[in-house]
Short mmCIF file of C-alpha atoms in Angstrom, two decimals:
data_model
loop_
_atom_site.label_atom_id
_atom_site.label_comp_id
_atom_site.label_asym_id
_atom_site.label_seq_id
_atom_site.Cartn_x
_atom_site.Cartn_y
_atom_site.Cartn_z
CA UNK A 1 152.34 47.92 125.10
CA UNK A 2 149.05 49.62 126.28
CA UNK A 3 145.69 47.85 124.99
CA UNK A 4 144.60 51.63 124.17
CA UNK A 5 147.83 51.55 122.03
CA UNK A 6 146.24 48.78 119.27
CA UNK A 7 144.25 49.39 116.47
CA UNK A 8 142.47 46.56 114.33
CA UNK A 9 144.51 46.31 111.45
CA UNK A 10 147.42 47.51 113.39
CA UNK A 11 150.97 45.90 112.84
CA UNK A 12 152.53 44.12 115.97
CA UNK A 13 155.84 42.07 116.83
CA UNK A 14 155.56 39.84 119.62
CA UNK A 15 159.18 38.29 121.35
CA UNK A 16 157.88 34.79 120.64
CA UNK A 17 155.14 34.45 118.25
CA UNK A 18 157.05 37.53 115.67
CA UNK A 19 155.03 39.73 113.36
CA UNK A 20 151.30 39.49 113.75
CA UNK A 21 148.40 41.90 112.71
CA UNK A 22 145.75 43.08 115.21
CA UNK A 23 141.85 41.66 114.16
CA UNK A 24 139.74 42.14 117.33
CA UNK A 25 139.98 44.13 120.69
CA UNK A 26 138.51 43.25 123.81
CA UNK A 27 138.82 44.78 127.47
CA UNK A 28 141.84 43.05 128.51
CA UNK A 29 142.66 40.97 125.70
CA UNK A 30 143.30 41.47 121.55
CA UNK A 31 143.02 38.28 119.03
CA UNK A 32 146.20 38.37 116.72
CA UNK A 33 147.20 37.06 113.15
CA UNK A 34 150.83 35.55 113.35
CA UNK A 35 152.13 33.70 110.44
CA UNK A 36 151.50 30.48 111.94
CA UNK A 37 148.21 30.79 114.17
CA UNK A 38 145.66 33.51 115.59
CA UNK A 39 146.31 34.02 119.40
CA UNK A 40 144.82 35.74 122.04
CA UNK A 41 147.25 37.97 124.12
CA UNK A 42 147.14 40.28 127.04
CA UNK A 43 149.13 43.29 125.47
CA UNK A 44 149.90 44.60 128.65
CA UNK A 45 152.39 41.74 129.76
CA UNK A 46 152.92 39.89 126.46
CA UNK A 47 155.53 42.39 125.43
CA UNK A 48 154.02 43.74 121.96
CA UNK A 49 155.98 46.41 120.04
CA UNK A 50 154.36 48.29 117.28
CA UNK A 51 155.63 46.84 113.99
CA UNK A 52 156.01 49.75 112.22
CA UNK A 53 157.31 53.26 113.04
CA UNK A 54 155.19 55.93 115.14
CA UNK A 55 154.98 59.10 115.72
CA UNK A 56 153.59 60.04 119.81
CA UNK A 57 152.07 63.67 119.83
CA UNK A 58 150.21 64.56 122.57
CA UNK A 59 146.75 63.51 122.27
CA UNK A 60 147.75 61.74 118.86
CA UNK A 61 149.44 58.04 118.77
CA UNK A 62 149.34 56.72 114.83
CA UNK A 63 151.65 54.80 112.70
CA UNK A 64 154.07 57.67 111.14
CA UNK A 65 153.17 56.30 107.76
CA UNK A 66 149.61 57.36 108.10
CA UNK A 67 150.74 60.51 110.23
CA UNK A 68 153.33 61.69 107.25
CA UNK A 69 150.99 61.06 104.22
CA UNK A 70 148.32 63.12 105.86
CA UNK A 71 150.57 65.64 107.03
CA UNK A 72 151.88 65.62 103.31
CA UNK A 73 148.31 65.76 102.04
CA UNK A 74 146.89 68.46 104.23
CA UNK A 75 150.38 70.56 102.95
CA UNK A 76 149.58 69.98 99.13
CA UNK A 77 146.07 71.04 100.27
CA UNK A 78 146.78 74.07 102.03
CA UNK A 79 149.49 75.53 99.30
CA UNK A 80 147.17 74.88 96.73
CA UNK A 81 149.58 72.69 94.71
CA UNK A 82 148.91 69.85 92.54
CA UNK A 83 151.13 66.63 92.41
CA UNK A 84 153.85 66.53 89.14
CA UNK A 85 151.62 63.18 88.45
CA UNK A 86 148.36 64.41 88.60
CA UNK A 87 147.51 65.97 84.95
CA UNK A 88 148.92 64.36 82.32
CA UNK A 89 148.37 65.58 78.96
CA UNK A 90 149.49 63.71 76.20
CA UNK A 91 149.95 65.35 72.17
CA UNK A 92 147.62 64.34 69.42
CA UNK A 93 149.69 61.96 67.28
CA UNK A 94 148.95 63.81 64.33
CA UNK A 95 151.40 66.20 65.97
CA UNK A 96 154.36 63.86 66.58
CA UNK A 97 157.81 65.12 65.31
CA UNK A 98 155.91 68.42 64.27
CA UNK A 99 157.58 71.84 64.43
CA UNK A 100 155.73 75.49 65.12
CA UNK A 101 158.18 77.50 62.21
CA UNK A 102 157.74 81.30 63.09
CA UNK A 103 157.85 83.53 59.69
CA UNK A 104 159.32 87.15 60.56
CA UNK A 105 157.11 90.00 58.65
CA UNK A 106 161.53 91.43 58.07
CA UNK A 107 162.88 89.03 55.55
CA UNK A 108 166.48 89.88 57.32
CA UNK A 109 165.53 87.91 60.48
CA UNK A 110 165.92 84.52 60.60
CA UNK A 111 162.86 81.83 60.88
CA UNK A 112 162.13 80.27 64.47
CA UNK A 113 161.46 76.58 64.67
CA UNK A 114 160.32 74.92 67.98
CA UNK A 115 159.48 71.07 68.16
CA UNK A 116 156.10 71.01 69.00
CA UNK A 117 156.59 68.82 71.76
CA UNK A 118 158.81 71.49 73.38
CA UNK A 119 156.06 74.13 72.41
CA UNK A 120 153.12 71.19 73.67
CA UNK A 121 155.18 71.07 77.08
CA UNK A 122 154.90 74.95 77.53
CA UNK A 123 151.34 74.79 77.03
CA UNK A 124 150.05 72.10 79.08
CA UNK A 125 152.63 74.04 82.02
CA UNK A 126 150.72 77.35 81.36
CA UNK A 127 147.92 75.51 82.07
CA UNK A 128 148.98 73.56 85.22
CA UNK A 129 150.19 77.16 86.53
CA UNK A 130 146.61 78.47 85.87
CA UNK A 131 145.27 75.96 88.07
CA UNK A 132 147.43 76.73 90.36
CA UNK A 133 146.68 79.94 90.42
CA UNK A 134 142.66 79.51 91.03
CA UNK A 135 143.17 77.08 93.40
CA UNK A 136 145.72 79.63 95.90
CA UNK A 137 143.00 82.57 94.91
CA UNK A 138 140.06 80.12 96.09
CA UNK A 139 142.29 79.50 99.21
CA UNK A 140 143.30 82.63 100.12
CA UNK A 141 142.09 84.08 103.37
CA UNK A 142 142.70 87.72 102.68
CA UNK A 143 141.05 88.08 99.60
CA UNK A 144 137.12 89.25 99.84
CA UNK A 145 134.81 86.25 97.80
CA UNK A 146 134.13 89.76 95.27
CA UNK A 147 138.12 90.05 94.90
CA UNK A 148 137.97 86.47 94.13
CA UNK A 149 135.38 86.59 91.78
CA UNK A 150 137.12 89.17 89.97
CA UNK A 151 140.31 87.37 89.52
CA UNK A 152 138.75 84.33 88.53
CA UNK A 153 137.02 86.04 85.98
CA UNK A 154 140.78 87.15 84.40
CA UNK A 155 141.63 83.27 84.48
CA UNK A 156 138.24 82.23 82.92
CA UNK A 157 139.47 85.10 79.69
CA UNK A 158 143.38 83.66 80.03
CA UNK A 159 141.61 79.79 79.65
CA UNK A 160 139.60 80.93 76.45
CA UNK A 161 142.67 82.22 74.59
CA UNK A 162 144.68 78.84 75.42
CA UNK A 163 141.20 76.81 73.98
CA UNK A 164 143.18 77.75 70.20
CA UNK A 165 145.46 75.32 71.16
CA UNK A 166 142.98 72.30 71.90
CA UNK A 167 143.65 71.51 68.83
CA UNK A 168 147.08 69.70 69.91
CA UNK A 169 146.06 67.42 72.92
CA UNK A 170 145.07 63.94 71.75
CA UNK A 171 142.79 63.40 74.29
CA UNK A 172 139.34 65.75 74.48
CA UNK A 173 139.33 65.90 78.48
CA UNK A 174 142.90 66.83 78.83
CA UNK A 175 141.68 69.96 76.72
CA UNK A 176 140.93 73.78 78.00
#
C-alpha cells in the first residue's frame, strides 16, 4: 500500500501484526495502533491492506463508507427530500383513542368516524409533503427567485389553514 494511500484514523490490516488504526504519518514511515502495541511501518513494503472497503475514482481514494453516506447525503440534498426519521410528531394525549365523527347536513347518509390517530397521521403527512414541496421550489433551477416567491407565498396560506389543527400535536414545536 502507497503512504499517500493512509489517512490518520484510517483502518489497516497488516499480514503479521492484524488490524491496526493509522495515528501519525511521516515521509516514509506511519506509527500504527495494533491490538497489542503501536509500531512504526514502512507501508510501502510492510504489506498493509485497507481494512475496510474502498471505492478508487479517479482523483478520489476514500473508504466507501464515507464515499456512500455522502453520496447518499448530497442525493437527499439535491431531491429535496427529508429522511422518514426526521420529523416526528407525536398526538396530544388528550387525543388518544379519540375519533373525528362527521355529521351529514342529509339525515339519510350515514355518520363518518375516523380514529384520530388515522386522521393525526394524514395531517402531520400533509405537512411533511409541504415541506417537501418548499424545499424542491427553493431548489429548483428553472424557476425565477419572483416565481419562487410566489409559490411560497401559496404554501405560507396552505400552512395557516393546517395551524386549526395545532390543537392535536402534544408537543408546541412539532406544531404549524
Amino acid at each position: 500500500m502507497k503512504l499517500e494511500a493512509l489517512h490518520i484514523g484510517m483502518a489497516v490490516r497488516h499480514p503479521q501484526y492484524g488490524l491496526g488504526t493509522v495515528k501519525t504519518i511521516s515521509e516514509l514511515t506511519a506509527d500504527i495502533q495494533f491490538n497489542d502495541a503501536k509500531r512504526t511501518v514502512e507501508p510501502d513494503v510492510a504489506g498493509l491492506e485497507p481494512a475496510e472497503a474502498h471505492a478508487a475514482f479517479t482523483g478520489l481514494d476514500i473508504p466507501l463508507k464515507q464515499f456512500v453516506e455522502s453520496t447518499v447525503d448530497a442525493a437527499i440534498t439535491k431531491l429535496g427530500l427529508q429522511p422518514p426519521d426526521s420529523v416526528v410528531a407525536q398526538l396530544g394525549l388528550r387525543w388518544h383513542n379519540g375519533k373525528v365523527v362527521l355529521h351529514p347536513a342529509d339525515a339519510t347518509l350515514s355518520t363518518k368516524e375516523v380514529p384520530l390517530e388515522v386522521f393525526f397521521h394524514k395531517i402531520v403527512m400533509v405537512r411533511n409533503s409541504m415541506r417537501v414541496l418548499e424545499q424542491k421550489i427553493n431548489a429548483h433551477e428553472k424557476l425565477t427567485d419572483g416565481e419562487k416567491v410566489e409559490m411560497q407565498q401559496y404554501i405560507t396560506r396552505c400552512y395557516g389553514s393546517l395551524t386549526t389543527f395545532n390543537v392535536l400535536f402534544k408537543n408546541k414545536e412539532d406544531q404549524f
